[in-house]
Short mmCIF file of C-alpha atoms in Angstrom, two decimals:
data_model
loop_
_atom_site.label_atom_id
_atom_site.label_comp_id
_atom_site.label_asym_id
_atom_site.label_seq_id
_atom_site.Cartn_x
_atom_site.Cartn_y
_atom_site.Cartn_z
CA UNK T 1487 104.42 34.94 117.98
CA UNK T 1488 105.48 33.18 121.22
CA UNK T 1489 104.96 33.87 124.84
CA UNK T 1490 108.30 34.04 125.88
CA UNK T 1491 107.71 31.53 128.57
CA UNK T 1492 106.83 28.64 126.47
CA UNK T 1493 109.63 28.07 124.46
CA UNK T 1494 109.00 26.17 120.89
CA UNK T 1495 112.63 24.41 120.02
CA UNK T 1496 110.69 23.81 116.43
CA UNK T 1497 110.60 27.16 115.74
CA UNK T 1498 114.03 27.99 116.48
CA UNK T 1499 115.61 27.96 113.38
CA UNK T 1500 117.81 29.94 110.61
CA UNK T 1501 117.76 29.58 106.92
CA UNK T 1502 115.13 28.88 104.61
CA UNK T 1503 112.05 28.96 107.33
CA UNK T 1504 111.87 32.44 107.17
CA UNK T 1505 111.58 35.04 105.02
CA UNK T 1506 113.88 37.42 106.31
CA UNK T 1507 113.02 39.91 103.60
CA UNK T 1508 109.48 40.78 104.85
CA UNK T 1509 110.49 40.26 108.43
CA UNK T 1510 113.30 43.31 107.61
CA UNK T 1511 110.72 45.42 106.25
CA UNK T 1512 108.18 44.75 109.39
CA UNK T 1513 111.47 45.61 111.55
CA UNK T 1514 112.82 48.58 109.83
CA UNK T 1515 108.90 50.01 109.32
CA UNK T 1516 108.31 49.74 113.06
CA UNK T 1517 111.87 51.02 114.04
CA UNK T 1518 111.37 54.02 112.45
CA UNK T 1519 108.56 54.78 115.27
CA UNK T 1520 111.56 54.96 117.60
CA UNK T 1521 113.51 57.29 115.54
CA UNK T 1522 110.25 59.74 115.53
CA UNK T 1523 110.13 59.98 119.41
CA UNK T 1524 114.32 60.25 118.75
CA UNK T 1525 114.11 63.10 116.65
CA UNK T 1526 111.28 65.11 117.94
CA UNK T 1527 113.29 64.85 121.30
CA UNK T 1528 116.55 66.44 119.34
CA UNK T 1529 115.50 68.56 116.73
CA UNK T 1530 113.38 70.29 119.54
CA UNK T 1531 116.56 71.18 120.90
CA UNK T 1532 117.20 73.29 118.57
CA UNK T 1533 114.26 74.83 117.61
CA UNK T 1534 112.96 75.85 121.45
CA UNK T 1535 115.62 78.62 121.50
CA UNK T 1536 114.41 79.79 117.56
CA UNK T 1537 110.82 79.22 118.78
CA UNK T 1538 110.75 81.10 122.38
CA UNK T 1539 111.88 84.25 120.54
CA UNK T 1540 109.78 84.06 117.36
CA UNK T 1541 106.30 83.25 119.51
CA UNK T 1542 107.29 85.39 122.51
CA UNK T 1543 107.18 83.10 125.18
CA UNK T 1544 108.17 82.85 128.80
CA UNK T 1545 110.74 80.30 130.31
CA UNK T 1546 107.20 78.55 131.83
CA UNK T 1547 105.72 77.95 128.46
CA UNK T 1548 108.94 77.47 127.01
CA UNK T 1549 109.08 74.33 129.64
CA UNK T 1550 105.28 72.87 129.12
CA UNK T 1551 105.68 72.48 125.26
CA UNK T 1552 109.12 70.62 126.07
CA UNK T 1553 108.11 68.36 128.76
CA UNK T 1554 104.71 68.14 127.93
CA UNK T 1555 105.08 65.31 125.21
CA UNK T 1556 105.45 62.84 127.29
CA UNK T 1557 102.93 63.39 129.83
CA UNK T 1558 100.27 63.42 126.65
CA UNK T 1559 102.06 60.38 124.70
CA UNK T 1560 101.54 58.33 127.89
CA UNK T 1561 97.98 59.26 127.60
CA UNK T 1562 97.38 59.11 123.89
CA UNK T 1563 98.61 55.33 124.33
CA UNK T 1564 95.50 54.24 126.44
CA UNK T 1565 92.70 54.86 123.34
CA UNK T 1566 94.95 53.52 120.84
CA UNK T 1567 95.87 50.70 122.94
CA UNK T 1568 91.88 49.79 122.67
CA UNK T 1569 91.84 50.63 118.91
CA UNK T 1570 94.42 48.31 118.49
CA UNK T 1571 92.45 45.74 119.88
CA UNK T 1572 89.78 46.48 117.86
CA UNK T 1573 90.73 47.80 114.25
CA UNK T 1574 93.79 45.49 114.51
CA UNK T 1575 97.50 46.62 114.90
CA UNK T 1576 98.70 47.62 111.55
CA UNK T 1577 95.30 49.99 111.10
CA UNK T 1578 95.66 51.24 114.46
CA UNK T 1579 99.77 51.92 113.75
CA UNK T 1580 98.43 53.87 110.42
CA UNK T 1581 95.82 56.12 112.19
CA UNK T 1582 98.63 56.89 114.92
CA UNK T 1583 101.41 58.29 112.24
CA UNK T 1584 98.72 60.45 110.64
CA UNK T 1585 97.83 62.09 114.00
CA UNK T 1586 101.36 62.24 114.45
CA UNK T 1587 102.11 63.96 110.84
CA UNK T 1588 98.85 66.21 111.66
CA UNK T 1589 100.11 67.16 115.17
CA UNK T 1590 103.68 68.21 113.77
CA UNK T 1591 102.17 70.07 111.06
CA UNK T 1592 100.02 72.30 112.90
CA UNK T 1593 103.19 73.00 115.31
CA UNK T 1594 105.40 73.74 112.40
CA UNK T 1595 102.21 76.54 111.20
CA UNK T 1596 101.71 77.54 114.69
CA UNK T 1597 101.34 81.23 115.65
CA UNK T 1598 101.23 81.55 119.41
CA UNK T 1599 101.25 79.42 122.91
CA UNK T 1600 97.92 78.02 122.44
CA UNK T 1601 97.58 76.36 119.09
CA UNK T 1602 101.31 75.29 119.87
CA UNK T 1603 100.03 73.38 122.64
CA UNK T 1604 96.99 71.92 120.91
CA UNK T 1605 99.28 70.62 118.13
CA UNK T 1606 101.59 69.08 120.91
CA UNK T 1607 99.25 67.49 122.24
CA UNK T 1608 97.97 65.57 119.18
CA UNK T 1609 101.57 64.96 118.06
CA UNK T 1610 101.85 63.58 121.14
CA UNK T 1611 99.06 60.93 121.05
CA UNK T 1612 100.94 60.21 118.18
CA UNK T 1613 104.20 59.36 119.58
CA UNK T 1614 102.34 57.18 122.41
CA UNK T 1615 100.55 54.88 120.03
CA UNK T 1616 103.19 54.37 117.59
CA UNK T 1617 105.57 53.43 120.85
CA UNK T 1618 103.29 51.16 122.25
CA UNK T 1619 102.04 49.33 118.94
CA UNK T 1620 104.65 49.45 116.78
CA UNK T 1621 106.47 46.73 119.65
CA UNK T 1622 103.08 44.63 119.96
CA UNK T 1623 103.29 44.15 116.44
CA UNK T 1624 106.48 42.97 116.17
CA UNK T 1625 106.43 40.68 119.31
CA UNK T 1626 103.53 39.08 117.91
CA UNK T 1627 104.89 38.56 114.41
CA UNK T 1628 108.55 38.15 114.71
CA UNK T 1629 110.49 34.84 115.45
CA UNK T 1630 111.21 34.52 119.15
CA UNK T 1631 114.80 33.89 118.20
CA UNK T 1632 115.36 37.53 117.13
CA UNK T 1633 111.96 39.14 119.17
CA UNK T 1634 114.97 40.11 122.37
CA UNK T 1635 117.21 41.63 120.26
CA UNK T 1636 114.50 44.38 118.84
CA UNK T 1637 114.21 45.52 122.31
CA UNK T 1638 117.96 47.21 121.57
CA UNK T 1639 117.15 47.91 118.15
CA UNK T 1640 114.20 50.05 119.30
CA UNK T 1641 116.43 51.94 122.19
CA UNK T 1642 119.16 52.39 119.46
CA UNK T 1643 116.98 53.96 117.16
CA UNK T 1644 115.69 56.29 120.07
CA UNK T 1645 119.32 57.47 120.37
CA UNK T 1646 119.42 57.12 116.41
CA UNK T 1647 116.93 59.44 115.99
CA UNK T 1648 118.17 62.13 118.76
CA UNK T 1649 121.50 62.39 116.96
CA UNK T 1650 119.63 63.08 113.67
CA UNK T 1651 117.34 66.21 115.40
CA UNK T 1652 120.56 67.59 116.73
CA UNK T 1653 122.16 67.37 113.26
CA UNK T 1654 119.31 68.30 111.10
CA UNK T 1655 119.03 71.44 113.78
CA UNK T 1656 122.65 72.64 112.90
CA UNK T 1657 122.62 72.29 109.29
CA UNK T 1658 119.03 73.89 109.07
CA UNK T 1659 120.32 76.84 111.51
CA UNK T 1660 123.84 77.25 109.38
CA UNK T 1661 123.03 76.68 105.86
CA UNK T 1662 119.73 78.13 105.31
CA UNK T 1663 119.95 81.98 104.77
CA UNK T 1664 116.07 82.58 106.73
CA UNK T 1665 115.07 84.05 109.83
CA UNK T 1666 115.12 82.21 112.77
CA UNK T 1667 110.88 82.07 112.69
CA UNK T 1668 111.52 80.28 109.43
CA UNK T 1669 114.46 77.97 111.10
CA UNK T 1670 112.15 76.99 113.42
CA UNK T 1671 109.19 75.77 111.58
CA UNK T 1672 111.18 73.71 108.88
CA UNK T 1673 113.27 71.61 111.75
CA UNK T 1674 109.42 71.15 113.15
CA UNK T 1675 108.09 70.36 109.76
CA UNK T 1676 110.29 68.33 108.14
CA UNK T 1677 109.43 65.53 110.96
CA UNK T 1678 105.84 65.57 108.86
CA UNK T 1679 108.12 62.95 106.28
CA UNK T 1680 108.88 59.65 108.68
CA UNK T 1681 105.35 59.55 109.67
CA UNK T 1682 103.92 59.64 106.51
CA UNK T 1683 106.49 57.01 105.37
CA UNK T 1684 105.71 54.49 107.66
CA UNK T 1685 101.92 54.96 106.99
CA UNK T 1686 102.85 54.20 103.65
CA UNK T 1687 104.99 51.18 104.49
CA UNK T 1688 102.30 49.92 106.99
CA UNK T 1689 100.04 49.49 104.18
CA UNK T 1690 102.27 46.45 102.58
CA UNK T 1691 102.75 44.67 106.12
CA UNK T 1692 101.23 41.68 107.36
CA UNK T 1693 98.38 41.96 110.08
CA UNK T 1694 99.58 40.54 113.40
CA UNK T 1695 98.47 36.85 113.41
CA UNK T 1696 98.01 37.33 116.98
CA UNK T 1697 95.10 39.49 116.91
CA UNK T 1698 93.42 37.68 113.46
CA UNK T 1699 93.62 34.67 116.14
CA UNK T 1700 92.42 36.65 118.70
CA UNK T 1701 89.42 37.83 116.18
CA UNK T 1702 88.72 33.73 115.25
CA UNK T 1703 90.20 34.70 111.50
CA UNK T 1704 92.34 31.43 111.56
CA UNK T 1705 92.57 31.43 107.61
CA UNK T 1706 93.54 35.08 107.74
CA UNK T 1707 96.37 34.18 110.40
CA UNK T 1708 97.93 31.60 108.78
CA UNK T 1709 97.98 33.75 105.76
CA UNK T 1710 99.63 36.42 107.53
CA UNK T 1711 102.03 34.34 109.28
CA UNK T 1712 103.43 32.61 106.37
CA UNK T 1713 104.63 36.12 105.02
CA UNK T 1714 107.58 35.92 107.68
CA UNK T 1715 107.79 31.86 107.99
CA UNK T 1716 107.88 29.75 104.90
CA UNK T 1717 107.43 26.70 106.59
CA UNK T 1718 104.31 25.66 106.47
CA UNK T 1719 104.31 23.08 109.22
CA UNK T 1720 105.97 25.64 111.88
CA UNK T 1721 102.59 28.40 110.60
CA UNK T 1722 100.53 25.57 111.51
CA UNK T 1723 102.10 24.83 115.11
CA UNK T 1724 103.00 28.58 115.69
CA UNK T 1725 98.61 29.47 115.28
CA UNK T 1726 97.71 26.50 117.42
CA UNK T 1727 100.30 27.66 120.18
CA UNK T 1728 98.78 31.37 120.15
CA UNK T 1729 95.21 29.52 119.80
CA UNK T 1730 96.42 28.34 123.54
CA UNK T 1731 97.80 30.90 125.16
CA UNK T 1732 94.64 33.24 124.00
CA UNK T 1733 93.11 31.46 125.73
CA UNK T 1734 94.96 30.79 128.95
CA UNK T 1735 94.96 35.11 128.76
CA UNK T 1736 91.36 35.34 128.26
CA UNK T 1737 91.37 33.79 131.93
CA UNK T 1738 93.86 36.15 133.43
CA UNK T 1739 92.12 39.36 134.55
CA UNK T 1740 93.62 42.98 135.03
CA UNK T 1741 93.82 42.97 138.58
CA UNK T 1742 96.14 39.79 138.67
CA UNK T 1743 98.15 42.01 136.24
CA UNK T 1744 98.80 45.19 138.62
CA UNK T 1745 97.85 42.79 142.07
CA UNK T 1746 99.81 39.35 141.82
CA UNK T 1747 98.60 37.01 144.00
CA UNK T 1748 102.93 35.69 144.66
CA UNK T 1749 105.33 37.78 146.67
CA UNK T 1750 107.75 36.95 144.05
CA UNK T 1751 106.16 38.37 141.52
CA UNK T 1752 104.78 41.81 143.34
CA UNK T 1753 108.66 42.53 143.92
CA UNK T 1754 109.12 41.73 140.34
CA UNK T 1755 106.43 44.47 139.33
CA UNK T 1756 107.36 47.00 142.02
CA UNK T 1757 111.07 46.82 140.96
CA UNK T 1758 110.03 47.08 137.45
CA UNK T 1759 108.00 50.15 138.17
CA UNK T 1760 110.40 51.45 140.41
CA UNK T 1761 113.40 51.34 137.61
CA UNK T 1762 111.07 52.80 134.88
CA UNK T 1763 110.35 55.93 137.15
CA UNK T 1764 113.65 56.21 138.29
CA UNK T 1765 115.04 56.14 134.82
CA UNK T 1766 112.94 59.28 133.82
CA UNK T 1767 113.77 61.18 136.95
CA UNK T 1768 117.06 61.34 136.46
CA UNK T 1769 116.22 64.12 134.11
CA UNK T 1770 118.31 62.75 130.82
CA UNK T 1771 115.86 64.24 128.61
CA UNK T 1772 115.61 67.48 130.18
CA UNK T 1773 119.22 67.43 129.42
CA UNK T 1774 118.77 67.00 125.59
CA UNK T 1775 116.28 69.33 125.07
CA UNK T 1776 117.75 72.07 127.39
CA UNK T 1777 121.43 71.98 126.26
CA UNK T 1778 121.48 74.78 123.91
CA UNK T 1779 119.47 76.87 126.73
CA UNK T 1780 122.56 75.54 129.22
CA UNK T 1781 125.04 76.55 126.74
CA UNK T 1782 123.63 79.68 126.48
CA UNK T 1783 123.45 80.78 130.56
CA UNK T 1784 126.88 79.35 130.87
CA UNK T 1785 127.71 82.45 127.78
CA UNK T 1786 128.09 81.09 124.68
CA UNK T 1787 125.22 83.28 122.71
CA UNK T 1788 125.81 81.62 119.09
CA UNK T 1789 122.83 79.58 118.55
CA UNK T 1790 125.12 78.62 115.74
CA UNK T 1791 127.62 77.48 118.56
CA UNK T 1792 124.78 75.99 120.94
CA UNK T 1793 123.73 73.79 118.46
CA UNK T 1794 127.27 72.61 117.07
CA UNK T 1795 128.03 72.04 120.75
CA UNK T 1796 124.89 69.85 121.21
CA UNK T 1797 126.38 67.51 118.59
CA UNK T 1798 128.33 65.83 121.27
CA UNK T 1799 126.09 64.66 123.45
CA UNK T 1800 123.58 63.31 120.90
CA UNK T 1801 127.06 61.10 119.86
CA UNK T 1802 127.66 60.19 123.80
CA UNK T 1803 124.04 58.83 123.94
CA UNK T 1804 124.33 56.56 121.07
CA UNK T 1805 128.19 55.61 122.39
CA UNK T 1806 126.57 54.74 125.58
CA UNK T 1807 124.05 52.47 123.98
CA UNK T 1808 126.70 50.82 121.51
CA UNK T 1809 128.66 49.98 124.55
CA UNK T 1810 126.16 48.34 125.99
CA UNK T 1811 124.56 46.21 124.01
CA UNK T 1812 127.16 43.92 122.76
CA UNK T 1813 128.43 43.33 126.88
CA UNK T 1814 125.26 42.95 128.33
CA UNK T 1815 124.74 39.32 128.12
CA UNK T 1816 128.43 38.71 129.01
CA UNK T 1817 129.05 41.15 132.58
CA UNK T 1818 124.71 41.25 133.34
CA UNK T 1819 122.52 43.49 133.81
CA UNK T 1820 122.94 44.65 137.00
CA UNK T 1821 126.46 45.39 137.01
CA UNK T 1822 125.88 47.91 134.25
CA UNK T 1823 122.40 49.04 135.75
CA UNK T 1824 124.74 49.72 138.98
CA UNK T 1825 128.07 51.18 137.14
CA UNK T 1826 126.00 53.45 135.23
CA UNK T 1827 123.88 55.04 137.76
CA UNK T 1828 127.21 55.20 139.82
CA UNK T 1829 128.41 56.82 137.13
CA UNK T 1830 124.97 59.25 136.62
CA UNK T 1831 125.55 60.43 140.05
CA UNK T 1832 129.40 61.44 139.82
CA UNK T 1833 128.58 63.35 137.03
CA UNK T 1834 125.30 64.90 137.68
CA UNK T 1835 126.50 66.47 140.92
CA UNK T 1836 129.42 67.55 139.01
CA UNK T 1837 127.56 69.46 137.01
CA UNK T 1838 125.65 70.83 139.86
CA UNK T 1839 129.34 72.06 141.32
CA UNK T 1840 130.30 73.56 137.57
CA UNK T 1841 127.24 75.52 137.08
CA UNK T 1842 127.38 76.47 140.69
CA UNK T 1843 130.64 77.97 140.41
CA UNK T 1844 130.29 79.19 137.05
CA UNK T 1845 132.98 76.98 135.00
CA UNK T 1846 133.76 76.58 131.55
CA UNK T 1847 131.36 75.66 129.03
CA UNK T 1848 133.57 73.24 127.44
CA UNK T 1849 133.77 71.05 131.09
CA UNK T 1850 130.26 71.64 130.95
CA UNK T 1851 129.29 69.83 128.19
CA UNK T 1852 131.82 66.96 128.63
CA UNK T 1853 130.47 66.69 131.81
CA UNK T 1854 126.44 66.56 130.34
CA UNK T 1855 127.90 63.89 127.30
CA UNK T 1856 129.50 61.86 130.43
CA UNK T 1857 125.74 61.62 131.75
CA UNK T 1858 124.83 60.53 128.84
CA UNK T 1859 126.47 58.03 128.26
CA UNK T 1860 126.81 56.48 131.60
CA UNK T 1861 122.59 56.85 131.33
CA UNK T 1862 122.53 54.30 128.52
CA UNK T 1863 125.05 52.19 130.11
CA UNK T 1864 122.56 51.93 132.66
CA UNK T 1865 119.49 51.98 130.49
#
């Protein structure tokens, strides 16, 4: 509701000025965008292996439909981003999970490479918008005091949702008596269910007052503002202060955004583009979706076992981001951004070394949990 950089001590508060009930619902609905991206990211673990042999496809396409989704979620984020702006958040969020739900449907009834693809590629549009707008919404509904700590909630339920594909992969591949086409499909399909449920959910949420502001629907912001804050009086200043700052950022133009005119602030943007880049290249989600296929080339031919064995680096992700969070404030972020890509490098060119000279499975996949971890440390 606040721009971060104009503090309101009025609004600070506990108690009675808020209605935490509706604000948990807005947080929980929302969160669940993060465990999507989460589980798509794990349960495609385990289905790439089931899904390479039932379509007959090469190591090449096996690679495109893994790494693809991000590529096309980046993408898929720019049109939403616009509808957003114009439909409003909370329609746009809607729209996104049913292309979403659509996309992972048509890859759970796909029959070769190319309708695979296709269906990525809408699931993936998916994915983007629900990433980007799901956080827009909440930044411009939820109380400043709590908007910094949904930053970790949302990388939590990331990890969250990770651990959940790797689980639902193994107990789908052990306990259901079906060929592996069948596997397959169901660990794809049965991601059709979050989507749909926070469509559902979306429906009883608040519109961001933000953007009714930002549309001249005063009446219609206050309304939807008093949903989360029962105080009256702090509705009434919190519209007038986005009333401001809309338009103080109706000024501001694009250019200043990716061009600042300060030195200060360039180094701020490069830095921040710099770390975001970085982050990715350090291949942590290859890693995830690729450890039953390591598992496998290092000999262990149970998918059964490749899966089971996956388990522990799903847990070392979400260790690595429950470490984190609660020392962050107190030892900074740049001792942990430094320790953990200390950390990232040890163990990465460890595992260079071990598959190099061919040793045990079991080191390896210590060593790929170790990465893991030390990643969200660093995260």
């Amino acid at each position: 509701v606040l721009d971060d950089t104009v503090p309101n001590p009025n609004f600070l508060g506990t108690g009675s000025k808020y209605a935490w009930g509706s604000l948990a619902l807005c947080v929980a609905t929302c969160s669940l965008t993060s465990i999507l991206l989460g589980y798509d990211v794990g349960i495609m673990s385990g289905a790439l292996p089931l899904m390479k042999e039932a379509l007959d496809m090469d190591n090449f396409q096996v690679g495109i439909i893994a790494g693809s989704l991000n590529f096309i979620a980046g993408l898929g984020a720019l049109p939403f981003g616009q509808l957003a702006d114009v439909l409003g958040r909370k329609i746009a969020m809607i729209v996104a999970c049913i292309a979403f739900a659509i996309g992972t449907g048509l890859m759970a009834a796909s029959t070769d490479f190319s309708m695979l693809l296709v269906a990525r590629g809408i699931m993936g549009s998916g994915v983007g918008a629900t990433f980007v707008i799901a956080p827009v919404y909440l930044a411009e509904l939820v109380p400043a005091e709590v908007r910094g700590a949904l930053v970790c909630c949302f990388d939590i339920c990331i990890n969250v949702g990770i651990l959940l594909g790797f689980v639902g992969g193994y107990v789908i591949d052990t306990y259901l008596e079906a060929s592996g086409n069948v596997k397959w499909r169901l660990m794809i399909g049965v991601g059709t269910i979050p989507p749909i449920a926070i469509a559902l959910a979306s429906i009883f949420l608040p519109e961001s007052p933000r953007w009714l502001v930002q549309m001249g629907r005063r009446a219609e912001a206050e309304a939807a503002l008093s949903r989360v804050v029962v105080d009256q009086r702090l509705v009434q200043e919190e519209i007038d202060v986005m009333t401001t700052m809309m338009h103080s950022e109706m000024a501001a133009s694009f250019k200043q955004l990716l061009s600042p005119s300060t030195k200060s602030m360039r180094r701020a943007l490069h830095v921040t583009l710099g770390l975001s880049i970085l982050q990715q290249a350090t291949g942590s989600e290859a890693a995830i979706l690729f450890t039953p296929l390591i598992l496998s080339n290092a000999g262990v031919k149970s998918t059964r076992a490749q899966l089971m064995w996956a388990l522990p680096v799903g847990v070392a992700k979400l260790l690595g981001e429950l470490i984190s969070v609660p020392i962050l404030d107190k030892a900074g972020r740049r001792p942990l951004l430094l320790a953990g890509n200390l950390l990232q490098s040890i163990f990465l060119g460890a595992l260079a070394v071990g598959f190099a000279y061919k040793w045990n499975w079991h080191i390896l996949i210590a060593l790929i949990s170790a990465f893991m971890l030390s990643f969200e440390i660093g995260a």
